[in-house]
Coordinates of C-alpha atoms in Angstrom, one line a residue:
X1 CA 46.7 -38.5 -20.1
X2 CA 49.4 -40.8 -18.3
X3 CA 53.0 -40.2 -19.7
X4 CA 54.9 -43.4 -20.2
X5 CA 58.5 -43.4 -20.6
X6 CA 59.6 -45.6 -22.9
X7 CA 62.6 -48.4 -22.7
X8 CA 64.1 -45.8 -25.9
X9 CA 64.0 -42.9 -24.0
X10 CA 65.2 -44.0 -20.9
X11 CA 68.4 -45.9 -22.9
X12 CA 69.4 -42.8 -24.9
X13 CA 69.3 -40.1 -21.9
X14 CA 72.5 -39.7 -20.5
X15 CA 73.5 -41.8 -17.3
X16 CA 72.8 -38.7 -14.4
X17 CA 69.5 -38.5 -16.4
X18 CA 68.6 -41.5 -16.1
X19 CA 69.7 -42.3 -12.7
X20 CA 67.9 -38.9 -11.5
X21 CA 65.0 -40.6 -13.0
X22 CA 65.0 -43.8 -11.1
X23 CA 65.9 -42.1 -8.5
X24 CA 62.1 -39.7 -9.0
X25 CA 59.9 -42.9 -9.6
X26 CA 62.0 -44.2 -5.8
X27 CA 61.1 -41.5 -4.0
X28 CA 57.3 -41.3 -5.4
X29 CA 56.9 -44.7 -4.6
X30 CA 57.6 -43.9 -1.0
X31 CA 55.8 -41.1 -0.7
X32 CA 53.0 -42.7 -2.1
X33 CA 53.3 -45.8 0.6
X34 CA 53.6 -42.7 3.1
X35 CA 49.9 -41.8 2.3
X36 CA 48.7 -45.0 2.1
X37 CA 50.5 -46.4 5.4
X38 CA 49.4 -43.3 7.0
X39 CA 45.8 -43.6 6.1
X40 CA 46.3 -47.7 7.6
X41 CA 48.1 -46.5 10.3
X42 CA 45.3 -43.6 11.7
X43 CA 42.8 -46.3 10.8
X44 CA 44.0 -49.3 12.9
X45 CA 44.9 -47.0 15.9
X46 CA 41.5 -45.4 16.0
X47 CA 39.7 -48.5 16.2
X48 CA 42.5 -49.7 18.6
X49 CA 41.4 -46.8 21.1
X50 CA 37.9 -46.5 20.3
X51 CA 37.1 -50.0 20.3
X52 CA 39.3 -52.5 22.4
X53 CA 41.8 -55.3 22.3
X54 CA 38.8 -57.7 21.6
X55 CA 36.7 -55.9 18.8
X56 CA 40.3 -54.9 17.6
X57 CA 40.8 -58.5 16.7
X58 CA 37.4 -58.5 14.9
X59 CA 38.2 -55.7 12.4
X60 CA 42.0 -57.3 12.5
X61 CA 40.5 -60.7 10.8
X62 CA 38.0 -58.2 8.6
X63 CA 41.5 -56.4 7.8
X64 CA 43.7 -60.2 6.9
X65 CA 41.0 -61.7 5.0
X66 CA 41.1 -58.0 2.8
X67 CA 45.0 -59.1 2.2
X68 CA 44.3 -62.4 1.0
X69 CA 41.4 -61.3 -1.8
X70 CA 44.3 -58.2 -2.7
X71 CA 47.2 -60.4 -2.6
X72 CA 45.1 -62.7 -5.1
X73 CA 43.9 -59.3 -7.3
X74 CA 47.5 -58.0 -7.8
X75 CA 48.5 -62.0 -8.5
X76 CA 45.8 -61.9 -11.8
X77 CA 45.2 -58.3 -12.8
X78 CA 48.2 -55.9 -11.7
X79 CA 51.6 -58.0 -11.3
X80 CA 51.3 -58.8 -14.8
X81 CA 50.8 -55.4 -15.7
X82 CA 53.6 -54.5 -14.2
X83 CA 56.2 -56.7 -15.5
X84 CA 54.9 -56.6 -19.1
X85 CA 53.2 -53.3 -19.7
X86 CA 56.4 -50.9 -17.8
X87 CA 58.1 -48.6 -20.2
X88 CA 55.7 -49.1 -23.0
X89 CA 54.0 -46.9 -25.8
X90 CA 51.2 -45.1 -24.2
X91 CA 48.5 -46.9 -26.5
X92 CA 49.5 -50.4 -25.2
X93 CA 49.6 -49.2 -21.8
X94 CA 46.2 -47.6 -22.0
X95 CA 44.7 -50.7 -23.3
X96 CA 46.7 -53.1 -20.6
X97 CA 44.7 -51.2 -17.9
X98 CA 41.8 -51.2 -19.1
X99 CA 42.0 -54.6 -19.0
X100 CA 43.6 -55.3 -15.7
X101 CA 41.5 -52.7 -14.1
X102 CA 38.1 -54.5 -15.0
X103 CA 39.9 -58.0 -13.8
X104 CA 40.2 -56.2 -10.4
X105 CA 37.0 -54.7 -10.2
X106 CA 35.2 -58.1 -11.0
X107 CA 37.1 -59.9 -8.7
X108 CA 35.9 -57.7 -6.0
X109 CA 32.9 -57.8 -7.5
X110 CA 32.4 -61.1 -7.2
X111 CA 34.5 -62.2 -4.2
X112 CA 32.4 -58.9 -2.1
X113 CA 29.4 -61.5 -2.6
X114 CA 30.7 -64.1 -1.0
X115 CA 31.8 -62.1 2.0
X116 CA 29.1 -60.6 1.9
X117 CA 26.4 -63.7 2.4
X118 CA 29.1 -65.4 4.6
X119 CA 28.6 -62.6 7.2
X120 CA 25.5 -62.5 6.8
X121 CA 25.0 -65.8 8.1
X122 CA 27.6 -66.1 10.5
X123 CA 25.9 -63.0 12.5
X124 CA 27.2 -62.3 15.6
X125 CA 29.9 -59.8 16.2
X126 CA 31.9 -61.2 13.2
X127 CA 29.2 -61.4 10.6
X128 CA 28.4 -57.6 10.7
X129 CA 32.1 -56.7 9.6
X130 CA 32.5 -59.2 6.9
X131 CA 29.3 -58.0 5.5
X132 CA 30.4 -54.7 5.3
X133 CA 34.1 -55.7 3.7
X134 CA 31.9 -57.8 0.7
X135 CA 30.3 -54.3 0.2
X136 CA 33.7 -52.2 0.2
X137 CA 36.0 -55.0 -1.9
X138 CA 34.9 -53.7 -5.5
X139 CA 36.7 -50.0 -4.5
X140 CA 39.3 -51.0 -2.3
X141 CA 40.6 -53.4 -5.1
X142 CA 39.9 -51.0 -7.9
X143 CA 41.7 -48.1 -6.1
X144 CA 44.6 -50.4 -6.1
X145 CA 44.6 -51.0 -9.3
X146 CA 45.2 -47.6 -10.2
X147 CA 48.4 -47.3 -8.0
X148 CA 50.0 -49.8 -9.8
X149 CA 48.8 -48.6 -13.1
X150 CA 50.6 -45.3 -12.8
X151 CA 53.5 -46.7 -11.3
X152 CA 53.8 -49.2 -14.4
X153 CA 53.5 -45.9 -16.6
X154 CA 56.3 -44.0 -14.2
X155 CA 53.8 -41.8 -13.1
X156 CA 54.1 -42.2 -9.5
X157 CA 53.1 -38.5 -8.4
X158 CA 49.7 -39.4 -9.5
X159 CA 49.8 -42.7 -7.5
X160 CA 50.9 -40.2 -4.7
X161 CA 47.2 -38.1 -5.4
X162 CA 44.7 -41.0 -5.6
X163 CA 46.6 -42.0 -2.0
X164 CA 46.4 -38.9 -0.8
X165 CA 42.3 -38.3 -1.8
X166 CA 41.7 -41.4 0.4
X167 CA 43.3 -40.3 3.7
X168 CA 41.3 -36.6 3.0
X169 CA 38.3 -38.6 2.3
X170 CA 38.8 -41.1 5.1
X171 CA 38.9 -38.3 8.1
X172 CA 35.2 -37.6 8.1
X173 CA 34.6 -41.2 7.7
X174 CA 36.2 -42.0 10.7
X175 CA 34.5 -39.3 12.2
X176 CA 31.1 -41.0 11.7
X177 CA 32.3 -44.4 12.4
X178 CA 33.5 -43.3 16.1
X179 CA 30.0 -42.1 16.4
X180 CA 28.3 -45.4 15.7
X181 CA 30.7 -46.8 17.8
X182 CA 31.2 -50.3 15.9
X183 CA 33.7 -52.8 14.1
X184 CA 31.5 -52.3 10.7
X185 CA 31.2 -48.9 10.8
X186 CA 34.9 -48.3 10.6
X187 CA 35.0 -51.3 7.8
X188 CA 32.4 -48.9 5.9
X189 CA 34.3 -45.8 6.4
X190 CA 37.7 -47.3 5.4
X191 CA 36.1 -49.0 2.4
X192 CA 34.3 -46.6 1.2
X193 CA 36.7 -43.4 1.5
X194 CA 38.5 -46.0 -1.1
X195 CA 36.1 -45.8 -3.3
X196 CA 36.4 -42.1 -3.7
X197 CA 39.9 -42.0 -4.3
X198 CA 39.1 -45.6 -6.7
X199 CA 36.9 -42.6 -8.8
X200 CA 39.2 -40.3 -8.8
X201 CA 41.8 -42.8 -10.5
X202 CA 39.2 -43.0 -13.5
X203 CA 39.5 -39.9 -13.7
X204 CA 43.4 -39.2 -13.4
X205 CA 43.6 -41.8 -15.6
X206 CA 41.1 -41.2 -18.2
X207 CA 40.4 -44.8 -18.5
X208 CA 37.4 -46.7 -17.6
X209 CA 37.9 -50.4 -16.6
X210 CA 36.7 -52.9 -19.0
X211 CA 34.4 -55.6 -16.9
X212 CA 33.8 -57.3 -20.3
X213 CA 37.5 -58.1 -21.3
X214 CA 38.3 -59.3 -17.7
X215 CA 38.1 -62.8 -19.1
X216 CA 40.3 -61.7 -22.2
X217 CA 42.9 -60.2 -19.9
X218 CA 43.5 -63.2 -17.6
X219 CA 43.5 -66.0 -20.5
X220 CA 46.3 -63.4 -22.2
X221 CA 48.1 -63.4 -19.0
X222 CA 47.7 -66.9 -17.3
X223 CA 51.5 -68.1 -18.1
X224 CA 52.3 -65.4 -15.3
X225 CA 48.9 -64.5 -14.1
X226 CA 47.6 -68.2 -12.0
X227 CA 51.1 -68.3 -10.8
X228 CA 51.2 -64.7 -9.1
X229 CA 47.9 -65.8 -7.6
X230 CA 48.9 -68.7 -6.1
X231 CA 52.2 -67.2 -5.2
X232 CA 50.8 -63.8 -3.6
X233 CA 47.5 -66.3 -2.3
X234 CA 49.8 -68.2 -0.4
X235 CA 51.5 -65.0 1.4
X236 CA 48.3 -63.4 2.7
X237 CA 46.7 -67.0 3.1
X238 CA 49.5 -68.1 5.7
X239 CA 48.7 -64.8 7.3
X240 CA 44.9 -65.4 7.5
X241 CA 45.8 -69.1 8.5
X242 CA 47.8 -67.9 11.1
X243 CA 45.4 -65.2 12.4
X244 CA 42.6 -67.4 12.2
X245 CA 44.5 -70.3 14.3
X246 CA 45.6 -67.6 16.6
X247 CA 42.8 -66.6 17.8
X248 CA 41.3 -70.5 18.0
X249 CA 44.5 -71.3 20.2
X250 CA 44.9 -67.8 22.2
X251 CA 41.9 -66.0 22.0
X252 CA 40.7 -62.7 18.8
X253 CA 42.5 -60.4 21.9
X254 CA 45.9 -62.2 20.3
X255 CA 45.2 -61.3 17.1
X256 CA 44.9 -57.7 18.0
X257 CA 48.0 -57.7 19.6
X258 CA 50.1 -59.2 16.6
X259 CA 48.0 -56.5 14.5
X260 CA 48.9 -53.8 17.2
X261 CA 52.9 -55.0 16.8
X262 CA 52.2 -54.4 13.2
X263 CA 51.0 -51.5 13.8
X264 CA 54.5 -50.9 15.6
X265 CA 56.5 -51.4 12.4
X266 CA 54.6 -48.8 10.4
X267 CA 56.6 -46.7 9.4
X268 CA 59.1 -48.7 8.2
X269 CA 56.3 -51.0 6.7
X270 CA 55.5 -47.9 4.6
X271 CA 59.2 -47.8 3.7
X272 CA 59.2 -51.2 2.3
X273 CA 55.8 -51.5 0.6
X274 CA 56.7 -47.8 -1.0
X275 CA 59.7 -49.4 -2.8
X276 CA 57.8 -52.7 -3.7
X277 CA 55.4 -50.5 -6.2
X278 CA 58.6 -49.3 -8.1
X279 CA 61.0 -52.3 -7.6
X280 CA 59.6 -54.6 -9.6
X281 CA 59.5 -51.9 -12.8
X282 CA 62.8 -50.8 -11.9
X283 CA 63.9 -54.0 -11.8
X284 CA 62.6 -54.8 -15.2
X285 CA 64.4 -51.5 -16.5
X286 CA 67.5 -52.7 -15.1
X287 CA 67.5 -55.8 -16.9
X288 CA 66.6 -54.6 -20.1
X289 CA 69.4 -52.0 -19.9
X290 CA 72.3 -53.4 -17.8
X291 CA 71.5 -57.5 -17.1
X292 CA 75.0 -58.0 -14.8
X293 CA 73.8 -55.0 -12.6
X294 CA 70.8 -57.1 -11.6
X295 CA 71.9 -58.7 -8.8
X296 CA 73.7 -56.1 -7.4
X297 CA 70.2 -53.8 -7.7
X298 CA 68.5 -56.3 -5.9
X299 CA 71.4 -57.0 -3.0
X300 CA 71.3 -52.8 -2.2
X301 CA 67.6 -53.2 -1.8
X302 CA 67.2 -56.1 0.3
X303 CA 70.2 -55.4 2.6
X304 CA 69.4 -51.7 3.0
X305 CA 65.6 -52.3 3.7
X306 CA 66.8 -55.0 6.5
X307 CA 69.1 -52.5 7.9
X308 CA 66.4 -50.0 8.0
X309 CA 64.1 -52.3 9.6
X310 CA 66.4 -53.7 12.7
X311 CA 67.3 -49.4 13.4
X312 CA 63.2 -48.7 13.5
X313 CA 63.2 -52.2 16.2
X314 CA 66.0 -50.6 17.7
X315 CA 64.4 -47.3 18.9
X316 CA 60.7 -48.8 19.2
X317 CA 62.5 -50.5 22.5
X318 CA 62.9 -47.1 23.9
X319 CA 59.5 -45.9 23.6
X320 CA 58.7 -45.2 26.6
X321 CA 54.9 -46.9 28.4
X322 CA 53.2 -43.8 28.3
X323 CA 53.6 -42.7 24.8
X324 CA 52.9 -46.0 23.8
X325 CA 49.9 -46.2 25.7
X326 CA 48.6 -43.2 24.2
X327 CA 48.9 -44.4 20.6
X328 CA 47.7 -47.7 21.1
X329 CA 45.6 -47.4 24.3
X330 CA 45.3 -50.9 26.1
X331 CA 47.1 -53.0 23.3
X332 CA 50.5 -51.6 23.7
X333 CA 51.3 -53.5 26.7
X334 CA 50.4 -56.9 24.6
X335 CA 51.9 -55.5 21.6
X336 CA 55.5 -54.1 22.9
X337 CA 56.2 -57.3 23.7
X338 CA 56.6 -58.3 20.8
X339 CA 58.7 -55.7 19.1
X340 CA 61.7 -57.8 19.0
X341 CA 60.3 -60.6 16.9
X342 CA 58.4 -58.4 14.6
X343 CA 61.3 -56.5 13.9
X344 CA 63.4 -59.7 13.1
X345 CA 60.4 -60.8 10.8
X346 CA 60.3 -57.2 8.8
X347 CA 64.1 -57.1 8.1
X348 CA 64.1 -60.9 6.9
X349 CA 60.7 -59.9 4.7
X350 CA 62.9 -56.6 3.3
X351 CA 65.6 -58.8 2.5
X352 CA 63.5 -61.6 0.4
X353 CA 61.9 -58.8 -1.1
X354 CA 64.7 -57.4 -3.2
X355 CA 65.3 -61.0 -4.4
X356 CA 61.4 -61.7 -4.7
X357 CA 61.8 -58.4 -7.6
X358 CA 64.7 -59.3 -9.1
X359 CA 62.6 -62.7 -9.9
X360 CA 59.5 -60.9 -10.9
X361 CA 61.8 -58.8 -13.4
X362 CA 63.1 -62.0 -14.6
X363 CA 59.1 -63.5 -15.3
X364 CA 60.6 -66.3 -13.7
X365 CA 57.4 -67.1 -12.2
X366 CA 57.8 -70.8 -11.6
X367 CA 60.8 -70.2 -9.4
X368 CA 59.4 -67.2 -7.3
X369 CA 56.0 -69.4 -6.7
X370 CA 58.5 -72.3 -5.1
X371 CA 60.3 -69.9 -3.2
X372 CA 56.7 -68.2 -2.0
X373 CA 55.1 -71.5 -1.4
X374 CA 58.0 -72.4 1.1
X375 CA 58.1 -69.0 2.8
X376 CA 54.1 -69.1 3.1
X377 CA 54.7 -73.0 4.6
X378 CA 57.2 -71.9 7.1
X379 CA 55.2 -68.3 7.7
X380 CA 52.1 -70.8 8.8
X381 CA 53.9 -73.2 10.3
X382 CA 56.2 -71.1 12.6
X383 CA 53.0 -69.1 13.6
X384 CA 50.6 -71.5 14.4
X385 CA 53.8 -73.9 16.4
X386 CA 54.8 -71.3 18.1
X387 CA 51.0 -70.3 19.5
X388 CA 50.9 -74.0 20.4
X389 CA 53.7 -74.1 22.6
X390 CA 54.3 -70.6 23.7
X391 CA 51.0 -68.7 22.8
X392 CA 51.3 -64.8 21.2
X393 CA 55.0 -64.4 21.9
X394 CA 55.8 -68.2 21.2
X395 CA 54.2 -67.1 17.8
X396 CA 55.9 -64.2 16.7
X397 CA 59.1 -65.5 17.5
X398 CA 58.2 -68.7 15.2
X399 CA 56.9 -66.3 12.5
X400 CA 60.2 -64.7 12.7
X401 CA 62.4 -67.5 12.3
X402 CA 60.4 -69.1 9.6
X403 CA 60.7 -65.2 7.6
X404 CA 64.6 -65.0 8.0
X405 CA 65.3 -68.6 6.7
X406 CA 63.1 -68.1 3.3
X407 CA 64.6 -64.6 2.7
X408 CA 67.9 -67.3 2.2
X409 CA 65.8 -69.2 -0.1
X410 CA 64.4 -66.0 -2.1
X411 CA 68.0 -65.3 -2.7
X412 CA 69.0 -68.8 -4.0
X413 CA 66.4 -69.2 -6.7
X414 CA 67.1 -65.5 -7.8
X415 CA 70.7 -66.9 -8.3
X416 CA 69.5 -69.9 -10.2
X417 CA 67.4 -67.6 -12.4
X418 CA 69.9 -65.2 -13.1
X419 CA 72.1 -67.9 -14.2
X420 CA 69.2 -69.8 -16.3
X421 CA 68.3 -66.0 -18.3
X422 CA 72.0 -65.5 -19.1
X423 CA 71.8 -69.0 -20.7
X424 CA 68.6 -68.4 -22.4
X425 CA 69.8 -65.0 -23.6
X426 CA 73.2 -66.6 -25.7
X427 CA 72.3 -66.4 -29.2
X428 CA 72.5 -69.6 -30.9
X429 CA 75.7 -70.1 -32.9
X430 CA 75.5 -71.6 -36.4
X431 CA 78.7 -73.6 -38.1
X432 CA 76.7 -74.5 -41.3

């Protein structure tokens, strides 16, 4: 059984309580990202090493088109979850993920198929690793589906487990993939160490996803539901758009070295998808208790993740060639050149994102799709411009740009929504 703690209990502790609380569901919400960034982070620099700039790019467009069907998943079946069903009596809870949990498993269900049959036919050294992702979506979507189940509940320590199963379970995996020597084989062994740890959520949970009442939960949830999708869609789209046209305009060995400056920023990247699991639910708990604090929850969490961000840029400048070379093998030398514009992309992202929560918290979805929508425009556009006139660098310096100026726009609609919930939240005065 999954604890939940209740808006009650968490209003009537005292205020070191409670902020020792918040402070417990932080930290497990990093160490959680830890495991999981980790697991990424091994992942993408064995195939690096073992397989080359060029079949890096493979499994890097394998990798994107994976964040596109998540980003789409966690729009329908989990972000919903999270803003409605945090802080909650355990029975409504239970039943929520049931729910949300089958709507992620069909989707990858049914969106595996597709990927599936489309590598199938398009053969070549592509085809083989889209095949193999169609077979791995159902778990990989499932196991992350649990993550933000138990963070919903509070219960990040068990987040922190199912994480931590996948990176045992991936290890001999890997093992086997380095054998076979190919860009599907490590899609199969990444994929499908996620479906252990997506069984082992089933049981931590003691919940079995409901395939039947997928359809029930996303016609209960479509106000905020087909908004998230089209809002998270559009993120992970502009990044598949942008990959895709990279490596049309430059060449797949681009795309490895954007993924192998990714790769860069891990660390931190683990630091500020960690604190998105929690901040939306925190968020959410900070509005329901203290409304006026909002804002300034959201400024400490944007500004200190930027800061964060341009200190890890900072001392990934004096890594020295030969460390670097033996992490990332033959893309470092690509990749290091672009540190400085991925760094400057990150800490705009981090700041955007504590506005981008403070939204969610506010299920004002209509404003954080415009604000998505216009950062996913600009994230395409200044990616694919940029690759047109200056090639990889040109396009990571027109990704960057493009990041820093919607993180202002983030922070302009969570203004006007702040401002629109205090309205909405005046009781109506009667003279009569």
């Amino acid at each position: 059984m999954t604890p939940v703690t209740t808006e009650e209990e968490e209003t009537t502790a005292p205020a070191g309580s409670a902020r020792r609380a918040v402070v417990g569901r932080l930290s497990w919400g990093l160490a959680d990202q830890a495991a999981s960034s980790m697991s990424n982070f091994a992942v993408g620099v064995y195939v690096a090493r073992s397989l080359g700039p060029t079949a890096f790019g493979v499994f890097s467009l394998a990798w994107v088109t994976y964040g596109v069907v998540l980003g789409a998943s966690r729009g329908l079946a989990t972000d919903p979850l999270v803003v409605r069903f945090s802080a909650v009596p355990e029975a409504s809870w239970r039943a929520a993920v049931a729910r949300s949990s089958g709507a992620a498993l069909g989707l990858g269900t049914a969106v595996g198929a597709v990927c599936l049959l489309v590598g199938l036919a398009l053969g070549g050294s592509v085809g083989p690793a889209f095949a193999c992702l169609g077979v791995v979506l159902p778990g990989l979507l499932l196991q992350d589906a649990w993550r933000f189940a138990f963070f919903a509940a509070g219960a990040g320590k068990k987040a922190f487990l199912n994480d931590l199963v996948w990176g045992v379970a991936l290890v001999p995996a890997m093992v086997v993939a380095a054998h076979v020597g190919s860009v599907a084989a490590f899609v199969l062994a990444w994929g499908g160490s996620a479906a252990v740890a997506a069984g082992y959520g089933s049981l931590q949970s003691g919940i079995r996803p409901r395939l039947a009442q997928a359809r029930g939960w996303l016609r209960e949830q479509r106000d905020l539901g087909y908004r998230y999708l089209v809002e998270n869609s559009s993120l992970s789209g502009a990044g598949q758009l942008r990959a895709y046209g990279l490596g049309a305009i430059a060449g797949v060995g681009a795309v490895g070295a954007v993924r192998g400056a990714e790769l860069l920023q891990g660390p931190f990247l683990a630091l500020l998808m960690g604190l998105s699991l929690v901040t939306v639910a925190e968020a959410a708990r900070v509005l329901r208790r203290a409304p006026d604090r909002l804002g300034r929850f959201c400024l400490l969490l944007g500004g200190g993740q930027a800061v964060a961000a341009l200190l890890w840029g900072a001392a990934l400048l004096l890594v020295p060639d030969g460390l670097g070379e033996l992490v990332l093998g033959g893309v470092w030398h690509s990749a290091s050149e672009l540190i400085v514009p991925a760094t400057l992309s990150v800490a705009g992202a981090g700041l955007g994102t504590g506005a981008a929560a403070g939204l969610r918290a506010l299920g004002a979805a209509r404003r954080s799709l415009r604000a998505q929508l216009f950062a996913s425009v600009c994230y395409a556009g200044g990616g694919l411009g940029g690759a047109a006139v200056a090639g990889t660098v040109g396009s990571a310096w027109g990704v960057a740009a493009a990041t820093v100026g919607s993180s202002a726009v983030w922070w302009l609609h969570l203004r006007a929504g702040r401002r629109e919930h205090h309205v909405n939240s005046i009781p109506e005065v009667r003279t009569s």
